[in-house]
PDB file of C-alpha atoms in Angstrom:
ATOM      1  CA  MET A   5     117.418  24.146 188.163  1.00 89.00           C
ATOM      2  CA  ILE A   6     120.847  24.511 186.552  1.00 94.00           C
ATOM      3  CA  GLU A   7     123.884  22.611 187.799  1.00 97.00           C
ATOM      4  CA  LYS A   8     127.504  22.336 186.666  1.00 97.00           C
ATOM      5  CA  ALA A   9     130.119  20.184 188.403  1.00 98.00           C
ATOM      6  CA  PHE A  10     133.811  19.566 187.658  1.00 98.00           C
ATOM      7  CA  ASP A  11     136.495  17.613 189.512  1.00 98.00           C
ATOM      8  CA  LYS A  12     139.785  16.610 187.882  1.00 97.00           C
ATOM      9  CA  THR A  13     143.484  16.182 188.610  1.00 96.00           C
ATOM     10  CA  TYR A  14     146.163  17.065 186.071  1.00 95.00           C
ATOM     11  CA  LYS A  15     149.426  15.135 186.197  1.00 91.00           C
ATOM     12  CA  MET A  16     152.872  16.205 185.137  1.00 83.00           C
ATOM     13  CA  LYS A  17     154.312  13.931 182.447  1.00 73.00           C
ATOM     14  CA  GLY A  18     157.741  12.906 183.594  1.00 62.00           C
ATOM     15  CA  CYS A  19     159.768  16.053 184.096  1.00 60.00           C
ATOM     16  CA  ARG A  20     157.511  18.047 181.815  1.00 74.00           C
ATOM     17  CA  GLU A  21     155.399  20.664 183.497  1.00 87.00           C
ATOM     18  CA  ILE A  22     151.698  21.067 182.828  1.00 91.00           C
ATOM     19  CA  PRO A  23     151.538  23.439 179.830  1.00 93.00           C
ATOM     20  CA  GLN A  24     150.260  26.979 180.280  1.00 93.00           C
ATOM     21  CA  SER A  25     147.546  26.306 177.691  1.00 95.00           C
ATOM     22  CA  THR A  26     146.022  23.722 180.054  1.00 95.00           C
ATOM     23  CA  PHE A  27     145.709  26.221 182.911  1.00 97.00           C
ATOM     24  CA  THR A  28     144.190  28.769 180.537  1.00 97.00           C
ATOM     25  CA  ARG A  29     141.695  26.197 179.252  1.00 97.00           C
ATOM     26  CA  ILE A  30     140.679  25.254 182.813  1.00 98.00           C
ATOM     27  CA  ALA A  31     140.178  28.893 183.797  1.00 97.00           C
ATOM     28  CA  ASN A  32     138.118  29.618 180.681  1.00 98.00           C
ATOM     29  CA  ARG A  33     135.895  26.601 181.277  1.00 97.00           C
ATOM     30  CA  LEU A  34     135.341  27.580 184.908  1.00 98.00           C
ATOM     31  CA  LEU A  35     134.240  31.059 183.880  1.00 97.00           C
ATOM     32  CA  LYS A  36     132.038  29.706 181.081  1.00 97.00           C
ATOM     33  CA  GLU A  37     130.191  27.272 183.348  1.00 97.00           C
ATOM     34  CA  TYR A  38     129.762  29.860 186.088  1.00 97.00           C
ATOM     35  CA  VAL A  39     128.106  32.217 183.581  1.00 97.00           C
ATOM     36  CA  GLU A  40     125.907  29.414 182.229  1.00 96.00           C
ATOM     37  CA  VAL A  41     124.512  28.856 185.723  1.00 96.00           C
ATOM     38  CA  ASN A  42     124.577  32.321 187.290  1.00 94.00           C
ATOM     39  CA  GLY A  43     124.482  34.702 184.325  1.00 91.00           C
ATOM     40  CA  SER A  44     127.067  37.249 183.218  1.00 84.00           C
ATOM     41  CA  TYR A  45     125.808  40.304 185.118  1.00 84.00           C
ATOM     42  CA  GLY A  46     128.642  40.247 187.646  1.00 88.00           C
ATOM     43  CA  ILE A  47     131.597  37.992 188.399  1.00 94.00           C
ATOM     44  CA  PRO A  48     132.444  38.085 192.142  1.00 96.00           C
ATOM     45  CA  ASP A  49     135.931  39.400 192.906  1.00 96.00           C
ATOM     46  CA  GLU A  50     136.717  36.248 194.925  1.00 97.00           C
ATOM     47  CA  LEU A  51     135.824  33.997 191.985  1.00 97.00           C
ATOM     48  CA  GLN A  52     137.766  36.172 189.544  1.00 97.00           C
ATOM     49  CA  ALA A  53     140.770  35.772 191.831  1.00 98.00           C
ATOM     50  CA  VAL A  54     140.375  31.983 191.593  1.00 98.00           C
ATOM     51  CA  ILE A  55     140.245  32.200 187.800  1.00 98.00           C
ATOM     52  CA  ASP A  56     143.343  34.403 187.626  1.00 98.00           C
ATOM     53  CA  THR A  57     145.251  32.141 190.019  1.00 98.00           C
ATOM     54  CA  ILE A  58     144.384  29.013 188.030  1.00 98.00           C
ATOM     55  CA  GLN A  59     145.760  30.691 184.913  1.00 96.00           C
ATOM     56  CA  ARG A  60     149.071  31.034 186.763  1.00 96.00           C
ATOM     57  CA  GLY A  61     148.941  27.372 187.826  1.00 95.00           C
ATOM     58  CA  GLU A  62     148.987  28.186 191.542  1.00 96.00           C
ATOM     59  CA  ASP A  63     146.997  27.243 194.647  1.00 97.00           C
ATOM     60  CA  THR A  64     143.799  29.253 194.985  1.00 98.00           C
ATOM     61  CA  ASP A  65     141.781  30.265 198.006  1.00 97.00           C
ATOM     62  CA  ALA A  66     138.592  28.231 198.309  1.00 97.00           C
ATOM     63  CA  TYR A  67     135.588  30.164 196.960  1.00 98.00           C
ATOM     64  CA  GLU A  68     132.205  29.371 198.528  1.00 98.00           C
ATOM     65  CA  PHE A  69     128.899  31.182 198.221  1.00 97.00           C
ATOM     66  CA  GLU A  70     125.400  30.094 199.259  1.00 97.00           C
ATOM     67  CA  HIS A  71     122.378  32.363 199.226  1.00 96.00           C
ATOM     68  CA  ASP A  72     118.575  32.012 199.300  1.00 96.00           C
ATOM     69  CA  PHE A  73     116.133  34.824 198.720  1.00 95.00           C
ATOM     70  CA  GLU A  74     112.462  35.247 197.893  1.00 96.00           C
ATOM     71  CA  THR A  75     110.867  37.882 195.693  1.00 94.00           C
ATOM     72  CA  SER A  76     107.237  38.845 195.208  1.00 93.00           C
ATOM     73  CA  ASN A  77     105.490  39.214 191.875  1.00 88.00           C
ATOM     74  CA  THR A  78     105.818  42.694 190.343  1.00 83.00           C
ATOM     75  CA  GLU A  79     103.530  42.213 187.316  1.00 81.00           C
ATOM     76  CA  TYR A  80     100.733  44.728 187.019  1.00 79.00           C
ATOM     77  CA  ASN A  81      97.990  42.678 185.371  1.00 79.00           C
ATOM     78  CA  ASP A  82      98.323  38.903 184.972  1.00 79.00           C
ATOM     79  CA  ARG A  83      99.675  37.676 188.293  1.00 84.00           C
ATOM     80  CA  THR A  84     101.339  34.547 186.935  1.00 90.00           C
ATOM     81  CA  TYR A  85     102.939  33.752 190.297  1.00 94.00           C
ATOM     82  CA  ASP A  86     102.911  35.106 193.853  1.00 94.00           C
ATOM     83  CA  THR A  87     106.484  34.503 194.998  1.00 96.00           C
ATOM     84  CA  CYS A  88     109.734  33.101 193.623  1.00 96.00           C
ATOM     85  CA  LYS A  89     112.406  31.566 195.864  1.00 97.00           C
ATOM     86  CA  THR A  90     115.906  31.448 194.357  1.00 96.00           C
ATOM     87  CA  SER A  91     118.761  29.389 195.781  1.00 97.00           C
ATOM     88  CA  TYR A  92     122.438  29.705 194.821  1.00 96.00           C
ATOM     89  CA  GLU A  93     125.338  27.389 195.726  1.00 97.00           C
ATOM     90  CA  ASN A  94     128.764  28.087 194.212  1.00 98.00           C
ATOM     91  CA  ARG A  95     132.148  26.575 195.081  1.00 98.00           C
ATOM     92  CA  ALA A  96     135.553  26.566 193.365  1.00 98.00           C
ATOM     93  CA  HIS A  97     139.059  25.560 194.418  1.00 98.00           C
ATOM     94  CA  ALA A  98     142.354  24.502 192.816  1.00 98.00           C
ATOM     95  CA  PHE A  99     145.557  23.344 194.518  1.00 97.00           C
ATOM     96  CA  TRP A 100     148.686  21.296 194.085  1.00 96.00           C
ATOM     97  CA  ASP A 101     148.610  17.835 195.651  1.00 95.00           C
ATOM     98  CA  GLU A 102     150.303  14.440 195.289  1.00 91.00           C
ATOM     99  CA  ASP A 103     148.963  11.276 193.714  1.00 90.00           C
ATOM    100  CA  GLU A 104     149.329   7.779 195.205  1.00 88.00           C
ATOM    101  CA  TYR A 105     152.893   7.625 193.882  1.00 86.00           C
ATOM    102  CA  GLY A 106     153.920  10.906 195.454  1.00 87.00           C
ATOM    103  CA  GLU A 107     153.940  12.683 192.100  1.00 89.00           C
ATOM    104  CA  PRO A 108     152.663  16.284 191.937  1.00 92.00           C
ATOM    105  CA  VAL A 109     149.173  16.823 190.514  1.00 95.00           C
ATOM    106  CA  TYR A 110     147.039  19.920 190.094  1.00 96.00           C
ATOM    107  CA  HIS A 111     143.546  19.304 191.480  1.00 97.00           C
ATOM    108  CA  VAL A 112     140.693  21.497 190.220  1.00 98.00           C
ATOM    109  CA  THR A 113     137.128  21.302 191.460  1.00 98.00           C
ATOM    110  CA  TRP A 114     134.019  23.459 191.186  1.00 98.00           C
ATOM    111  CA  TYR A 115     130.281  23.212 191.663  1.00 98.00           C
ATOM    112  CA  PHE A 116     127.727  25.779 190.496  1.00 98.00           C
ATOM    113  CA  PHE A 117     124.016  25.430 191.216  1.00 98.00           C
ATOM    114  CA  VAL A 118     120.926  27.623 191.019  1.00 97.00           C
ATOM    115  CA  SER A 119     117.267  26.743 191.406  1.00 96.00           C
ATOM    116  CA  GLU A 120     113.995  28.667 191.335  1.00 95.00           C
ATOM    117  CA  THR A 121     110.698  27.714 192.927  1.00 97.00           C
ATOM    118  CA  TYR A 122     107.642  29.670 191.835  1.00 97.00           C
ATOM    119  CA  THR A 123     104.523  29.591 194.013  1.00 97.00           C
ATOM    120  CA  LYS A 124     101.015  30.597 193.046  1.00 96.00           C
ATOM    121  CA  ARG A 125      97.722  30.386 194.914  1.00 95.00           C
ATOM    122  CA  VAL A 126      94.786  29.622 192.602  1.00 95.00           C
ATOM    123  CA  GLY A 127      91.483  29.097 194.383  1.00 90.00           C
ATOM    124  CA  SER A 128      92.059  26.345 196.967  1.00 90.00           C
ATOM    125  CA  GLN A 129      95.265  25.135 195.283  1.00 94.00           C
ATOM    126  CA  THR A 130      98.870  26.125 195.940  1.00 97.00           C
ATOM    127  CA  LEU A 131     100.893  25.579 192.778  1.00 97.00           C
ATOM    128  CA  ARG A 132     104.680  25.172 192.658  1.00 97.00           C
ATOM    129  CA  ALA A 133     106.994  24.965 189.653  1.00 96.00           C
ATOM    130  CA  GLY A 134     110.695  25.205 188.899  1.00 94.00           C
ATOM    131  CA  SER A 135     110.513  27.746 186.069  1.00 94.00           C
ATOM    132  CA  TYR A 136     108.428  30.698 184.932  1.00 93.00           C
ATOM    133  CA  SER A 137     107.144  28.851 181.874  1.00 93.00           C
ATOM    134  CA  LYS A 138     105.982  25.897 184.005  1.00 94.00           C
ATOM    135  CA  ILE A 139     104.179  28.044 186.576  1.00 96.00           C
ATOM    136  CA  LEU A 140     102.585  29.980 183.714  1.00 94.00           C
ATOM    137  CA  ARG A 141     101.155  26.760 182.257  1.00 95.00           C
ATOM    138  CA  ALA A 142     100.087  25.467 185.659  1.00 95.00           C
ATOM    139  CA  THR A 143      98.361  28.741 186.532  1.00 95.00           C
ATOM    140  CA  TYR A 144      96.361  28.874 183.318  1.00 95.00           C
ATOM    141  CA  ALA A 145      95.379  25.205 183.724  1.00 95.00           C
ATOM    142  CA  ALA A 146      94.167  25.730 187.299  1.00 96.00           C
ATOM    143  CA  LYS A 147      92.082  28.809 186.521  1.00 96.00           C
ATOM    144  CA  GLY A 148      88.603  28.756 185.013  1.00 95.00           C
ATOM    145  CA  LYS A 149      87.806  28.738 181.294  1.00 96.00           C
ATOM    146  CA  TYR A 150      86.621  32.363 181.210  1.00 97.00           C
ATOM    147  CA  ARG A 151      88.188  35.478 182.712  1.00 97.00           C
ATOM    148  CA  TYR A 152      86.524  38.722 183.721  1.00 97.00           C
ATOM    149  CA  TYR A 153      88.172  41.929 184.887  1.00 96.00           C
ATOM    150  CA  CYS A 154      86.919  43.719 188.004  1.00 95.00           C
ATOM    151  CA  THR A 155      86.136  47.415 187.570  1.00 94.00           C
ATOM    152  CA  HIS A 156      84.167  48.327 190.728  1.00 91.00           C
ATOM    153  CA  ARG A 157      86.033  46.781 193.668  1.00 91.00           C
ATOM    154  CA  PRO A 158      88.757  44.214 194.482  1.00 92.00           C
ATOM    155  CA  PRO A 159      87.454  40.662 194.034  1.00 94.00           C
ATOM    156  CA  SER A 160      86.583  38.569 197.077  1.00 92.00           C
ATOM    157  CA  GLY A 161      83.847  36.217 198.226  1.00 87.00           C
ATOM    158  CA  GLY A 162      80.547  38.125 198.366  1.00 88.00           C
ATOM    159  CA  CYS A 163      81.815  40.842 195.995  1.00 89.00           C
ATOM    160  CA  ILE A 164      81.706  38.740 192.817  1.00 94.00           C
ATOM    161  CA  PRO A 165      79.118  36.335 191.377  1.00 95.00           C
ATOM    162  CA  GLU A 166      79.078  32.842 192.877  1.00 94.00           C
ATOM    163  CA  GLY A 167      80.614  29.876 191.084  1.00 95.00           C
ATOM    164  CA  TYR A 168      84.058  31.367 190.528  1.00 96.00           C
ATOM    165  CA  VAL A 169      87.158  29.183 190.209  1.00 96.00           C
ATOM    166  CA  SER A 170      89.726  31.803 191.202  1.00 95.00           C
ATOM    167  CA  TYR A 171      90.242  35.497 191.709  1.00 95.00           C
ATOM    168  CA  ASP A 172      93.228  37.839 191.962  1.00 94.00           C
ATOM    169  CA  THR A 173      93.732  41.452 192.994  1.00 93.00           C
ATOM    170  CA  TYR A 174      96.111  43.388 190.737  1.00 92.00           C
ATOM    171  CA  ARG A 175      98.794  45.852 191.773  1.00 89.00           C
ATOM    172  CA  ARG A 176      97.925  49.512 192.099  1.00 87.00           C
ATOM    173  CA  GLY A 177      98.520  51.151 188.746  1.00 87.00           C
ATOM    174  CA  SER A 178      97.073  48.266 186.726  1.00 89.00           C
ATOM    175  CA  ARG A 179      94.343  48.950 184.205  1.00 90.00           C
ATOM    176  CA  TYR A 180      91.837  46.892 186.209  1.00 93.00           C
ATOM    177  CA  ILE A 181      91.387  46.232 189.925  1.00 94.00           C
ATOM    178  CA  GLY A 182      91.609  42.476 189.577  1.00 94.00           C
ATOM    179  CA  GLU A 183      90.282  39.398 187.814  1.00 95.00           C
ATOM    180  CA  VAL A 184      87.953  36.480 188.422  1.00 96.00           C
ATOM    181  CA  THR A 185      87.683  33.241 186.416  1.00 96.00           C
ATOM    182  CA  TYR A 186      84.752  30.865 185.862  1.00 97.00           C
ATOM    183  CA  ASN A 187      84.035  27.576 184.138  1.00 96.00           C
ATOM    184  CA  GLU A 188      80.484  28.755 183.448  1.00 96.00           C
ATOM    185  CA  LYS A 189      79.738  32.307 182.332  1.00 96.00           C
ATOM    186  CA  PRO A 190      77.795  34.403 184.867  1.00 95.00           C
ATOM    187  CA  SER A 191      74.555  36.063 183.757  1.00 96.00           C
ATOM    188  CA  ASP A 192      74.624  39.467 182.082  1.00 95.00           C
ATOM    189  CA  HIS A 193      72.764  40.816 185.091  1.00 95.00           C
ATOM    190  CA  ASP A 194      75.462  39.647 187.494  1.00 95.00           C
ATOM    191  CA  LEU A 195      78.232  40.964 185.267  1.00 95.00           C
ATOM    192  CA  GLN A 196      76.677  44.397 185.139  1.00 94.00           C
ATOM    193  CA  ASN A 197      75.783  44.385 188.824  1.00 93.00           C
ATOM    194  CA  TRP A 198      79.305  43.509 189.959  1.00 94.00           C
ATOM    195  CA  GLY A 199      81.182  45.490 187.309  1.00 94.00           C
ATOM    196  CA  LEU A 200      82.856  42.565 185.517  1.00 96.00           C
ATOM    197  CA  VAL A 201      84.271  42.972 181.996  1.00 96.00           C
ATOM    198  CA  PHE A 202      84.838  39.906 179.797  1.00 97.00           C
ATOM    199  CA  ASP A 203      88.379  39.279 178.545  1.00 96.00           C
ATOM    200  CA  PRO A 204      88.035  38.123 174.917  1.00 95.00           C
ATOM    201  CA  GLU A 205      91.730  37.134 174.612  1.00 95.00           C
ATOM    202  CA  TYR A 206      91.852  34.857 177.634  1.00 95.00           C
ATOM    203  CA  GLU A 207      90.385  31.709 176.049  1.00 94.00           C
ATOM    204  CA  ARG A 208      92.926  31.818 173.226  1.00 94.00           C
ATOM    205  CA  LEU A 209      95.843  32.338 175.627  1.00 93.00           C
ATOM    206  CA  ARG A 210      94.624  29.607 177.963  1.00 94.00           C
ATOM    207  CA  ALA A 211      94.421  27.176 175.044  1.00 94.00           C
ATOM    208  CA  ILE A 212      98.017  27.990 174.056  1.00 93.00           C
ATOM    209  CA  TYR A 213      99.485  27.606 177.524  1.00 91.00           C
ATOM    210  CA  THR A 214      97.552  24.486 178.520  1.00 88.00           C
ATOM    211  CA  GLU A 215      98.284  22.650 175.271  1.00 82.00           C
ATOM    212  CA  VAL A 216     100.101  19.386 175.937  1.00 60.00           C
ATOM    213  CA  GLU A 217     103.778  19.646 174.990  1.00 53.00           C
TER     214      GLU A 217
END
């Protein structure tokens, strides 16, 4: 989750107007904090209009945007997560008002928020985390100590040796059909019979990602 909030009124000092440099500084900060939360891949026209209007020291239209969407995992091999839900909430507005003494003030407010929720099914558990790195650690911790790749058929109960902790089917186009993890290594006979190939790198990776921070 990333969140940025700002709410401030700027007063005129006596007969002196608010300097242009102040409006420019406000507009630059608004843009900076929007990018910090939402990224720089596209500034909405409505928000850009707010920024430009603030630089002129004028009343802006109120900008509001809320959006939720969910995406599915597109990784070919390691299926670190199943889905990711992203939520956006963005608001910005600036306008002239009066303080308690009837003096003119320029009121500027904005709120930018984004959150991600990753979900992953591992065995009988449903894992949830607020970032990719956290779901990665949680997934490795929930899986078994040893990983085997499936070469004959997609993994499922009855198609892999008993005693598994978790299994996953990979996307079409992956090197292997899927994976299965165990806390105890199956027999060589079972591995050969069910077409499972040991992953020699998995133990090292699991140790890295499950290490206590």
